[in-house]
Coordinates of N, CA, C and O in Angstrom, one line a residue:
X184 N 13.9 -44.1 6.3 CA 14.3 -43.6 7.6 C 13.8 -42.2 7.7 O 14.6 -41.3 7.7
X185 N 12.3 -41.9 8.0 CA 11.9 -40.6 8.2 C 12.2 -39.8 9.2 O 11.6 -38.7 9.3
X186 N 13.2 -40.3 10.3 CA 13.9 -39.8 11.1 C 14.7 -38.7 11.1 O 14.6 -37.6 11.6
X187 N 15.8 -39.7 10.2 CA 17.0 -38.9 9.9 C 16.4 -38.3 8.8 O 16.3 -37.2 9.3
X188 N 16.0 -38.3 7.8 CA 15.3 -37.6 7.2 C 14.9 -35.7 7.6 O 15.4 -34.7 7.1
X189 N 14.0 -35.9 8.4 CA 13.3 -35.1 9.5 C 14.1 -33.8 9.9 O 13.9 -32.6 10.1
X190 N 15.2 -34.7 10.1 CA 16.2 -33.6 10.8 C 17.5 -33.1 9.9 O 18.4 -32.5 10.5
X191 N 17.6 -33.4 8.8 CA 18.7 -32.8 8.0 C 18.2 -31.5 7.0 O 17.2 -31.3 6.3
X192 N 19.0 -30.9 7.2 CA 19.2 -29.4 6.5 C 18.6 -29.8 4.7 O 19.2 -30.3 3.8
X193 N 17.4 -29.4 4.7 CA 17.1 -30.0 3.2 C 18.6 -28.7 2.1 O 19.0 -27.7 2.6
X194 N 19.0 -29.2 1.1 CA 19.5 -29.0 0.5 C 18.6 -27.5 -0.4 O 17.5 -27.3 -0.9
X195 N 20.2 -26.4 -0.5 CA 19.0 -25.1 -0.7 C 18.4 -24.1 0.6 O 17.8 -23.1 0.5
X196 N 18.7 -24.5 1.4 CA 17.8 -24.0 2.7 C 18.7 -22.9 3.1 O 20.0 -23.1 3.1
X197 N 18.1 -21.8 3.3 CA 18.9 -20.9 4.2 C 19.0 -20.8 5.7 O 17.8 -20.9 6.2
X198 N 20.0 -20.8 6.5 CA 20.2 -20.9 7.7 C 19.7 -19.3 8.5 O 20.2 -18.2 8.4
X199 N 19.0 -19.6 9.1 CA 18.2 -17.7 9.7 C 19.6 -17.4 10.9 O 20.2 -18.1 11.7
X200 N 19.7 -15.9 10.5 CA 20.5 -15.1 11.4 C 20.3 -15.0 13.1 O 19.1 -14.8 13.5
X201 N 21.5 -15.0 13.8 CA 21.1 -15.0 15.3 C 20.1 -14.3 15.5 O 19.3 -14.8 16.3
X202 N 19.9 -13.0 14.9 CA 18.8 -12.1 15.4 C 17.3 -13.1 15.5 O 16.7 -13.3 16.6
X203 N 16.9 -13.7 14.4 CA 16.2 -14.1 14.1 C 15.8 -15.4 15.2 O 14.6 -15.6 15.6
X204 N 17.2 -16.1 15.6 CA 16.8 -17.1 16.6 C 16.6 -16.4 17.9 O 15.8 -16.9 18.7
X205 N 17.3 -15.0 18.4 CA 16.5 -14.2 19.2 C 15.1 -14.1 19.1 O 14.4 -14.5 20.0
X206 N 14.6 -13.6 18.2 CA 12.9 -13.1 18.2 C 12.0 -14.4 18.4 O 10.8 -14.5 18.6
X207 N 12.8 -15.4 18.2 CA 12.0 -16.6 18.1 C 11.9 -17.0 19.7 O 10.8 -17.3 20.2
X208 N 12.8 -17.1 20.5 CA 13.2 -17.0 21.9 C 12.2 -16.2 22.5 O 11.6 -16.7 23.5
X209 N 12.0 -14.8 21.9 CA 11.0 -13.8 23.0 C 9.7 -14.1 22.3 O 8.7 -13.7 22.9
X210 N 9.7 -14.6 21.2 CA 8.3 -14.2 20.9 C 7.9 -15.8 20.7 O 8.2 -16.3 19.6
X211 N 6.9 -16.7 22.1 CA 6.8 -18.2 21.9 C 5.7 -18.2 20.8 O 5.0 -17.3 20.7
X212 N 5.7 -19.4 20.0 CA 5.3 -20.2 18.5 C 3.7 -19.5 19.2 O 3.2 -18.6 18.5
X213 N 3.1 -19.7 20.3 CA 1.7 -19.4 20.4 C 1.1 -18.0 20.7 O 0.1 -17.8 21.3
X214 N 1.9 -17.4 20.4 CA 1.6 -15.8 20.6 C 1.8 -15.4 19.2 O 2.6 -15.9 18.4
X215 N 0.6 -14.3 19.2 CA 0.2 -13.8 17.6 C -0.2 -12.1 17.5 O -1.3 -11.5 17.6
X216 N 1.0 -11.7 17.4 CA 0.6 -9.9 17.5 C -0.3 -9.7 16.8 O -0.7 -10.2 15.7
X217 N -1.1 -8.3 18.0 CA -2.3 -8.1 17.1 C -2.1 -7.2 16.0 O -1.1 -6.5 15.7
X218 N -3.7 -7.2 15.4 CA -3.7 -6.7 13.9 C -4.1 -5.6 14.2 O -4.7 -5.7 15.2
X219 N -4.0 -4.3 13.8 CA -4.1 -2.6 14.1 C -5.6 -2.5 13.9 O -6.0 -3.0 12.8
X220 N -6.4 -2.2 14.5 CA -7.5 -1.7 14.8 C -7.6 -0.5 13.6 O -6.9 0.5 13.5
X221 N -8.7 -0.8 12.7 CA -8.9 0.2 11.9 C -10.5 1.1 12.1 O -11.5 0.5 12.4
X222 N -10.5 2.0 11.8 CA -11.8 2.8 11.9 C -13.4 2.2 10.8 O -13.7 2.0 9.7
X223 N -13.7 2.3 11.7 CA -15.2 1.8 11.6 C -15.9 2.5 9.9 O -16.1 3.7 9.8
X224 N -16.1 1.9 9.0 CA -16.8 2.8 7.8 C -18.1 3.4 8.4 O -18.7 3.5 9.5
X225 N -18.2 4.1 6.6 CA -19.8 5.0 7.6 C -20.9 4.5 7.1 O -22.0 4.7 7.7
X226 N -20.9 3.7 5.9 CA -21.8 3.2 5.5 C -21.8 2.0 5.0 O -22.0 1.0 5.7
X227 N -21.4 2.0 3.7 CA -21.1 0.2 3.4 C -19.7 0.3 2.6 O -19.2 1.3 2.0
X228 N -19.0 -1.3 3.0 CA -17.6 -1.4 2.9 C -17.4 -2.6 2.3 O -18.3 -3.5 2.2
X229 N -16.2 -2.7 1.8 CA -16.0 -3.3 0.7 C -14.3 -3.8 1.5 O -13.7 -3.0 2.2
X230 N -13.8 -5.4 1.1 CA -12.7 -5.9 1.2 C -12.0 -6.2 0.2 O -12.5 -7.0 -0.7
X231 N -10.6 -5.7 0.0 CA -10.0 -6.3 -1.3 C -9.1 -7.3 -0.8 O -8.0 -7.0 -0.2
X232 N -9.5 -8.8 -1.1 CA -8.4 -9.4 -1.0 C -7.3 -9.5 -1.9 O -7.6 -9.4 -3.1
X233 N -6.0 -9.8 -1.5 CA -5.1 -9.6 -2.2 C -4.1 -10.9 -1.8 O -4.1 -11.4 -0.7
X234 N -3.3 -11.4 -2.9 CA -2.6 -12.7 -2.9 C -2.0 -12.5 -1.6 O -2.5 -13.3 -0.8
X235 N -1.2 -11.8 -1.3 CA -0.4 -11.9 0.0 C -1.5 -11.7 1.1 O -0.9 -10.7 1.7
X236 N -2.8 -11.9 1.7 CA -3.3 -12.0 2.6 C -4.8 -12.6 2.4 O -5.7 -11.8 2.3
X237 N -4.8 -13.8 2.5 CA -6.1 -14.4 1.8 C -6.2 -15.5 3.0 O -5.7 -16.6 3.2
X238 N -7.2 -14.7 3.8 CA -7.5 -15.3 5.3 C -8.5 -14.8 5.7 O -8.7 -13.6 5.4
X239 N -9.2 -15.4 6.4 CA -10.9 -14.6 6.9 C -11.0 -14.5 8.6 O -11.8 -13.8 9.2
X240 N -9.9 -15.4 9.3 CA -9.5 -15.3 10.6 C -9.1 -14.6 11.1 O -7.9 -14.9 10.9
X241 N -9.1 -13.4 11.9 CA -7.5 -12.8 11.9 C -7.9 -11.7 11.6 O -7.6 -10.9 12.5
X242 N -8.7 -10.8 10.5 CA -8.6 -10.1 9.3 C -9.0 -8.9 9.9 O -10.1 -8.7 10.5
X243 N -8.0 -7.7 9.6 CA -8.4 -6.6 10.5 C -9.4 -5.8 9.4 O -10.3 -5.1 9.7
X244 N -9.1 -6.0 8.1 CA -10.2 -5.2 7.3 C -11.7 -5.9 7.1 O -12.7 -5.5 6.6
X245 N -11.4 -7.1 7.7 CA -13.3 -7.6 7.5 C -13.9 -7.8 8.7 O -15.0 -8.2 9.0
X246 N -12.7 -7.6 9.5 CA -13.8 -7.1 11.1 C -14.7 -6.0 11.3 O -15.8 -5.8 11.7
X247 N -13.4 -4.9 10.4 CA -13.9 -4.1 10.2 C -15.4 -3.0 9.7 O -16.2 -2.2 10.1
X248 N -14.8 -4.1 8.2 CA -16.0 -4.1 7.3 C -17.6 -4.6 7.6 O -18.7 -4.1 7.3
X249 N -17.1 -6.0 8.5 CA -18.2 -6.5 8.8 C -19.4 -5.5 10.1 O -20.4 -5.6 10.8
X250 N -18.6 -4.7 9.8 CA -19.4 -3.2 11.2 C -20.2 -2.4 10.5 O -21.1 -2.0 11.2
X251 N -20.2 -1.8 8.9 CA -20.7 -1.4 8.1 C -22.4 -1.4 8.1 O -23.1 -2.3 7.5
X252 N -23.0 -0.4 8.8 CA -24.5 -0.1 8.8 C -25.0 -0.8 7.3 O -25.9 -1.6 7.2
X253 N -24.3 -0.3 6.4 CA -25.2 -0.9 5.5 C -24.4 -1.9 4.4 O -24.3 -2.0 3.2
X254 N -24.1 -3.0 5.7 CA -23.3 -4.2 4.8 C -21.7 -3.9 3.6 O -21.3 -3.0 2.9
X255 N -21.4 -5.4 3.9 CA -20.1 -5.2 3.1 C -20.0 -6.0 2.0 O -20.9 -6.8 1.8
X256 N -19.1 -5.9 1.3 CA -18.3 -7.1 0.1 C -16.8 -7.6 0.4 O -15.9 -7.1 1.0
X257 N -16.9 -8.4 -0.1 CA -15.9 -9.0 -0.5 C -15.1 -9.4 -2.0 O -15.7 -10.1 -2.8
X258 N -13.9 -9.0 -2.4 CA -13.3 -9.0 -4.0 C -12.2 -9.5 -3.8 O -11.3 -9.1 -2.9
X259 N -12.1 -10.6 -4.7 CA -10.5 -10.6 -5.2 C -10.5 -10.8 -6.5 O -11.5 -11.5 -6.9
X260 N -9.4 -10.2 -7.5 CA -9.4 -9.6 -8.7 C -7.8 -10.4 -8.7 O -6.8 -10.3 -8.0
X261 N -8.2 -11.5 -10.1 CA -7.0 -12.2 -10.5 C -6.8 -11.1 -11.8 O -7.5 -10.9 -12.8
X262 N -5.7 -10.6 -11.5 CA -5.1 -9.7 -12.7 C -4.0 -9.9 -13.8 O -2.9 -10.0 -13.3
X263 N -4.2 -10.0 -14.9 CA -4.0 -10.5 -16.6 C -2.2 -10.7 -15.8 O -1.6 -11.7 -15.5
X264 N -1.9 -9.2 -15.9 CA -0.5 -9.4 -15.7 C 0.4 -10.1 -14.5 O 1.6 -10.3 -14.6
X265 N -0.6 -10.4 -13.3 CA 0.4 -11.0 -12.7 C -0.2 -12.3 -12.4 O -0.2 -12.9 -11.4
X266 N -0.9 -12.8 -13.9 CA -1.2 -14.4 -13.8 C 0.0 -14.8 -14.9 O 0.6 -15.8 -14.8
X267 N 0.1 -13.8 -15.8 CA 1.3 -14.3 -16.7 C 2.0 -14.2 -16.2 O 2.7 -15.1 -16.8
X268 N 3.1 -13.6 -14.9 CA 4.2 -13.8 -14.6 C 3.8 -15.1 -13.5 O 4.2 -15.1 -12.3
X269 N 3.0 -15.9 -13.9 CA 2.8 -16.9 -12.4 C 3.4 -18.3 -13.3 O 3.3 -18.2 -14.5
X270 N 3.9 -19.5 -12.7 CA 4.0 -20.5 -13.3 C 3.1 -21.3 -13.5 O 2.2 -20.6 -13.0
X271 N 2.6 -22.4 -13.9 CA 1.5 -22.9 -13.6 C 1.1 -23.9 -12.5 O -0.1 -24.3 -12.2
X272 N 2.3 -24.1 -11.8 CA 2.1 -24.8 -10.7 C 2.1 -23.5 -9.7 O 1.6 -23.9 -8.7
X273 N 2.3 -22.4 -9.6 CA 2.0 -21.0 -8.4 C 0.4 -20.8 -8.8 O -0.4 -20.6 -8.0
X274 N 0.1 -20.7 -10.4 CA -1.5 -20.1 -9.9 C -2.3 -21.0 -9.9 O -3.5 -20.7 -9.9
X275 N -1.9 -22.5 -9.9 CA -2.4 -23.9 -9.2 C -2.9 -23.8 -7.9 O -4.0 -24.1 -7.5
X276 N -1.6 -23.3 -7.1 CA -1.9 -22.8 -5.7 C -2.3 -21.8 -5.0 O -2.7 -21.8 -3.9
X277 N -2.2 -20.6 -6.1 CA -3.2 -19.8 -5.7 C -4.5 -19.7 -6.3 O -5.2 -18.8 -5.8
X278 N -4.9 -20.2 -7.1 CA -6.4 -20.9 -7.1 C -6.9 -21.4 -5.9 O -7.9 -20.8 -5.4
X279 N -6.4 -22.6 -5.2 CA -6.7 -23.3 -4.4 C -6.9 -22.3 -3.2 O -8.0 -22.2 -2.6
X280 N -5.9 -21.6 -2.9 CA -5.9 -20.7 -1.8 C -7.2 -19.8 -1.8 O -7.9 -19.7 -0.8
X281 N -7.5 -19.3 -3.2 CA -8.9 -18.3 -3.4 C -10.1 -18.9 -3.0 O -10.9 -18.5 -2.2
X282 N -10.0 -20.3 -4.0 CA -11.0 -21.3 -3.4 C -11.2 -21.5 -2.1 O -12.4 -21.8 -1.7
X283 N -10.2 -21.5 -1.3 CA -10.3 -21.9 0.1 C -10.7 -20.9 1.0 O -11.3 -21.1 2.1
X284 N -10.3 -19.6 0.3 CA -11.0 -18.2 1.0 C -12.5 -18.2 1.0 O -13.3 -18.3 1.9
X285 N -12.8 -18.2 -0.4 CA -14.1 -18.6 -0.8 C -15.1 -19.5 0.1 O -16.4 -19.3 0.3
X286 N -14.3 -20.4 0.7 CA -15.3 -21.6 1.1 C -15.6 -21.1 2.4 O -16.7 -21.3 2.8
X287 N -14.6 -20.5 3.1 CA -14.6 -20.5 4.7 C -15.3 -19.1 4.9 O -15.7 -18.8 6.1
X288 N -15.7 -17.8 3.5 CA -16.3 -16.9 3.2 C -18.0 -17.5 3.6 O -18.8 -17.0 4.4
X289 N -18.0 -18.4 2.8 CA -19.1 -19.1 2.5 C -20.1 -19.7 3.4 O -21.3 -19.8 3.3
X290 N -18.9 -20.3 4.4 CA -19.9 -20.8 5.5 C -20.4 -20.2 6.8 O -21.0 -20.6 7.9
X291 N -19.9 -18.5 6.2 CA -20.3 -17.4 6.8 C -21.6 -16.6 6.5 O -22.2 -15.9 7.3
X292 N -21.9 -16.8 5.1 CA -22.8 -16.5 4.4 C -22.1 -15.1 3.9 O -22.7 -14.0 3.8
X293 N -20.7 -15.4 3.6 CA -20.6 -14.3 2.8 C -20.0 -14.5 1.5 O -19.3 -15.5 1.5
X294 N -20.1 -13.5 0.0 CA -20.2 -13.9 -1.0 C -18.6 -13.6 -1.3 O -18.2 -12.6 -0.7
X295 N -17.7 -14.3 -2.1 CA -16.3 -13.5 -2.4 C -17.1 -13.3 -3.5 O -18.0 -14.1 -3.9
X296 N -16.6 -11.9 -4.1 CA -16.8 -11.7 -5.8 C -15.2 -11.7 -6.2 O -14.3 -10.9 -5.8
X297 N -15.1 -12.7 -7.0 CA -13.6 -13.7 -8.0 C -14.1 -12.5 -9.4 O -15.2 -12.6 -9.9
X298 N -13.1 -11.5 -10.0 CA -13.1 -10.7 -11.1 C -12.0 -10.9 -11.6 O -11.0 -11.1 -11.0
X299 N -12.2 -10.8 -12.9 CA -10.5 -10.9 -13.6 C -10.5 -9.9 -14.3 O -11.6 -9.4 -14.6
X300 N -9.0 -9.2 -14.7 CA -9.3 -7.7 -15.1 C -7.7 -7.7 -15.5 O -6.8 -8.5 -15.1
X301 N -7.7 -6.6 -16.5 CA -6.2 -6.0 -17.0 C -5.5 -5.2 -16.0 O -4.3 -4.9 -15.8
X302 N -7.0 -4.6 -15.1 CA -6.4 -3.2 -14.4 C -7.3 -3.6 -13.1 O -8.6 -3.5 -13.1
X303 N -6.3 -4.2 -12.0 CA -7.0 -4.3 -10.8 C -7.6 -3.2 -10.2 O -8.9 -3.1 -9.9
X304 N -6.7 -2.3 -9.9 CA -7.0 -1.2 -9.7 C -8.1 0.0 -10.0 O -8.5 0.8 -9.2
X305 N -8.4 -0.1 -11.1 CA -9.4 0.5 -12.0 C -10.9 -0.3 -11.6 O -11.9 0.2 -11.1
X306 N -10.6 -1.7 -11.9 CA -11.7 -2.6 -11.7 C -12.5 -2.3 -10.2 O -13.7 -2.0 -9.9
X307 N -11.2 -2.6 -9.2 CA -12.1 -2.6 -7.5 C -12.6 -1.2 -7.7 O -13.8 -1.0 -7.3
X308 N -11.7 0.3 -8.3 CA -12.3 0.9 -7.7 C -13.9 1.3 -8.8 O -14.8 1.8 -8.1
X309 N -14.1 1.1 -10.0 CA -15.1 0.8 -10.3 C -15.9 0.1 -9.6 O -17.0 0.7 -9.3
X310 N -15.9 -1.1 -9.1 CA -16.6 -2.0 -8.5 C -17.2 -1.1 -7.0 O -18.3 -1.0 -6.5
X311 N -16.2 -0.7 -6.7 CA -17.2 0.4 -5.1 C -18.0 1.3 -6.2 O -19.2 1.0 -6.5
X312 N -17.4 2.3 -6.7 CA -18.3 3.0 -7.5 C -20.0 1.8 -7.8 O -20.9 1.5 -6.9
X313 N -19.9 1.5 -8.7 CA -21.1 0.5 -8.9 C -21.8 -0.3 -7.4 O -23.0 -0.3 -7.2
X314 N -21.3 -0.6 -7.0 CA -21.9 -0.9 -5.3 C -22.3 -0.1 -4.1 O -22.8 -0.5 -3.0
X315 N -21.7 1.3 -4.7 CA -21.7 2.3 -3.9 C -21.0 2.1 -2.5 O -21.4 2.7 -1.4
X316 N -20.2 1.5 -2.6 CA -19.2 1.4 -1.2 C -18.5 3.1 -0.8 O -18.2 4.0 -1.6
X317 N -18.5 3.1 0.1 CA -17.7 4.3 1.0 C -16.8 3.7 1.7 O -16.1 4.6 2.2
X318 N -16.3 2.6 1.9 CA -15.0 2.2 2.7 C -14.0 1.1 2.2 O -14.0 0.0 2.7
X319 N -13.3 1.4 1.6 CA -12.3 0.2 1.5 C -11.2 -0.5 1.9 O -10.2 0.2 1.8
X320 N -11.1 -1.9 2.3 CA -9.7 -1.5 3.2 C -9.1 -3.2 2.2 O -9.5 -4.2 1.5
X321 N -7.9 -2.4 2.7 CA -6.9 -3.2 1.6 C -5.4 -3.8 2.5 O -4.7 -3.1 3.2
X322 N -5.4 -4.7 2.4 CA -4.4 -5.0 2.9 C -3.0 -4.9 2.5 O -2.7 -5.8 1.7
X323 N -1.9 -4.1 2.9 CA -0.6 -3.7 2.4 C 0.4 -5.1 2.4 O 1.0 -5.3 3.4
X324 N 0.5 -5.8 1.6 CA 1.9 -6.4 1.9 C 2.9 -6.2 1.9 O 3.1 -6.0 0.7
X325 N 3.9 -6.1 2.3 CA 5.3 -6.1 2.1 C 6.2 -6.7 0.8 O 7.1 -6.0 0.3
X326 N 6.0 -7.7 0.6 CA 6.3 -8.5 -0.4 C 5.8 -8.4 -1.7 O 6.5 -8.4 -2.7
X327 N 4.4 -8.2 -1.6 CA 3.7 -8.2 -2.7 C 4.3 -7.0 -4.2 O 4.3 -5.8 -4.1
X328 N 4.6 -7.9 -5.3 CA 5.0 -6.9 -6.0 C 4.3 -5.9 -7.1 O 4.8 -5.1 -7.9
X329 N 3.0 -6.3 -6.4 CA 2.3 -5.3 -7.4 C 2.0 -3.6 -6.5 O 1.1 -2.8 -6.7
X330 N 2.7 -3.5 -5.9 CA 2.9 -2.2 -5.3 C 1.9 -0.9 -6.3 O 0.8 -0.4 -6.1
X331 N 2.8 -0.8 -7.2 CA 1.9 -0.5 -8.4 C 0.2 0.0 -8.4 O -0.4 1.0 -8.3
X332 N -0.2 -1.3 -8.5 CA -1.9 -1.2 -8.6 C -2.3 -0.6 -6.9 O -3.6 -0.4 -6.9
X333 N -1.8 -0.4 -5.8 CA -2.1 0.6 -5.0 C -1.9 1.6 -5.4 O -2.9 2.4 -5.4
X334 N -0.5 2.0 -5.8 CA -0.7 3.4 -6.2 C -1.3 4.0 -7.0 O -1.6 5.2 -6.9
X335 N -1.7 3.2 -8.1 CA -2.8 3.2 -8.9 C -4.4 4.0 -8.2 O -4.9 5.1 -8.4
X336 N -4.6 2.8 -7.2 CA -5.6 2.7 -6.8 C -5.9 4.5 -6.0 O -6.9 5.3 -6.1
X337 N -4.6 4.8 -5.0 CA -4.6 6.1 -4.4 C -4.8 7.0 -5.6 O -5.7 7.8 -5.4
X338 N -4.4 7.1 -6.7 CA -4.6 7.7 -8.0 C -6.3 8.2 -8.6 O -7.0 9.2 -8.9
X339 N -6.5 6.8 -8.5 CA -8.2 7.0 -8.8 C -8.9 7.4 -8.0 O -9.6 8.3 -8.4
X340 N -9.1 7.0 -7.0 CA -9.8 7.4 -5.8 C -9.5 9.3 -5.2 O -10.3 10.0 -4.6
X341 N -8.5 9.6 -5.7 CA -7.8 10.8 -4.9 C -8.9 11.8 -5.4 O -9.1 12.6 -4.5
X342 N -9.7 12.1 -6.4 CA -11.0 13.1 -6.8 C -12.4 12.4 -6.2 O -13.5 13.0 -6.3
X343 N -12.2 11.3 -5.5 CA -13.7 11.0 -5.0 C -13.5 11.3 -3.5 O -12.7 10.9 -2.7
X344 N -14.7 12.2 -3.2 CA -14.9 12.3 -1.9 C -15.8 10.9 -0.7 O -15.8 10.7 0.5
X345 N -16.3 10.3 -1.6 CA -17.2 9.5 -1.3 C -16.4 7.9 -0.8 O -16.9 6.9 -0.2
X346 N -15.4 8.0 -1.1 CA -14.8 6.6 -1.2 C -13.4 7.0 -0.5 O -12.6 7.9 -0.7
X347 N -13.3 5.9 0.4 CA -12.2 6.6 1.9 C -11.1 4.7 1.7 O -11.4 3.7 2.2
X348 N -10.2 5.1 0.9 CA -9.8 3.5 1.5 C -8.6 3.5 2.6 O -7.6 4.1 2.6
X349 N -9.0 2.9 3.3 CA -8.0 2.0 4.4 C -7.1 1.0 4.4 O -7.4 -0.2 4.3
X350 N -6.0 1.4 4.5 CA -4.5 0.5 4.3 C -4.1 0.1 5.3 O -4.0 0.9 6.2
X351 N -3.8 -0.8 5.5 CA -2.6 -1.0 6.8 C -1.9 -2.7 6.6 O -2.4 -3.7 5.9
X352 N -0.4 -2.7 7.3 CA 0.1 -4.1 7.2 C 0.0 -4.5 8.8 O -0.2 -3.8 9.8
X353 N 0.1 -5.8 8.5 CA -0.4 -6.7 9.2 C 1.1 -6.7 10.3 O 2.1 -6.1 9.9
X354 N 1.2 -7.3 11.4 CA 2.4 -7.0 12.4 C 3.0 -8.2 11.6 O 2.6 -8.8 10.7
X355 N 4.6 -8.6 12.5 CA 5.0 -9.7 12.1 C 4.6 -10.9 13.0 O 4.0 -10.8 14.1
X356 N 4.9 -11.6 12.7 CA 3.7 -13.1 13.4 C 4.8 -14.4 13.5 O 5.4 -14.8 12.5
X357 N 5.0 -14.8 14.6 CA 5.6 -15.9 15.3 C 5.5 -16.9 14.6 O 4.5 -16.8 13.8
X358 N 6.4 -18.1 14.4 CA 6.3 -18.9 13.3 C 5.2 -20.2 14.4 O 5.5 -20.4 15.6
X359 N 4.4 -20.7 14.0 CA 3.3 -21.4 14.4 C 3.8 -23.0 14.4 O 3.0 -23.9 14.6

């Protein structure tokens, strides 16, 4: 009976707060706040994707990027430490997700570079170094708990004049 099914409270489920069924009220399923307009690089620019935003639609840093006089990249860097805290059914799915970035990258003619590293941080910003990137934009998540390897990242970068990265989070987004 996929009916009744359909419509019962799966067990475990949290019930969302009035507020919540407010915002859902003003803000209808087909409206999608926009993404912050970031500044244009000056030369060539570089994308880090990151587990919490692995999307090519939408994407305020590879609109961006893709403006770059002298072309962009694309990185995501699966990092030692936060594949060991993954289960093996989470980086099952986030494989697939990378893959799926990858593909829809692809039929843009653009390359993801997939890196694995102890030190994400260290790695992307080596990786501009070596590609000579001047722009990088990085997507902030909220959730994401590697907070960490950003600040990392502001760390390394903070003696190079040459390398400008761009942060920003994404708005919150209507449930679809």
């Amino acid at each position: 009976t996929g009916a009744t099914s359909a419509t019962r409270k799966p067990r475990g489920s949290a019930t969302f707060p009035k507020s919540m069924k407010v915002l859902q009220k003003v803000l209808p399923s087909d409206i999608v706040l926009p993404e912050p307009v970031l500044s244009k690089p000056s030369s060539r620019a570089a994308v880090w994707f990151r587990a919490g935003d692995l999307r090519s639609r939408d994407h305020c840093g590879l609109q961006a990027a893709a403006t770059a006089p002298n072309g962009f990249l694309c990185c995501y860097i699966f990092e030692s430490q936060e594949l060991a805290r993954l289960s093996s059914r989470r980086m099952a799915l986030l494989q697939v997700a990378v893959d799926d970035l990858k593909s829809q990258l692809d039929r843009h003619g653009i390359l993801l570079h997939v890196l694995f590293a102890e030190d994400a941080a260290k790695t992307m910003h080596d990786f501009c170094e070596e590609m000579k990137v001047t722009d990088l934009y990085v997507h902030q998540d909220p959730t994401d708990l590697r907070v960490k390897s950003l600040e990392r990242l502001h760390e390394l970068c903070s003696d190079r004049q040459d390398l400008l990265v761009h942060m920003w989070r994404a708005p919150l987004r209507s449930a679809a």
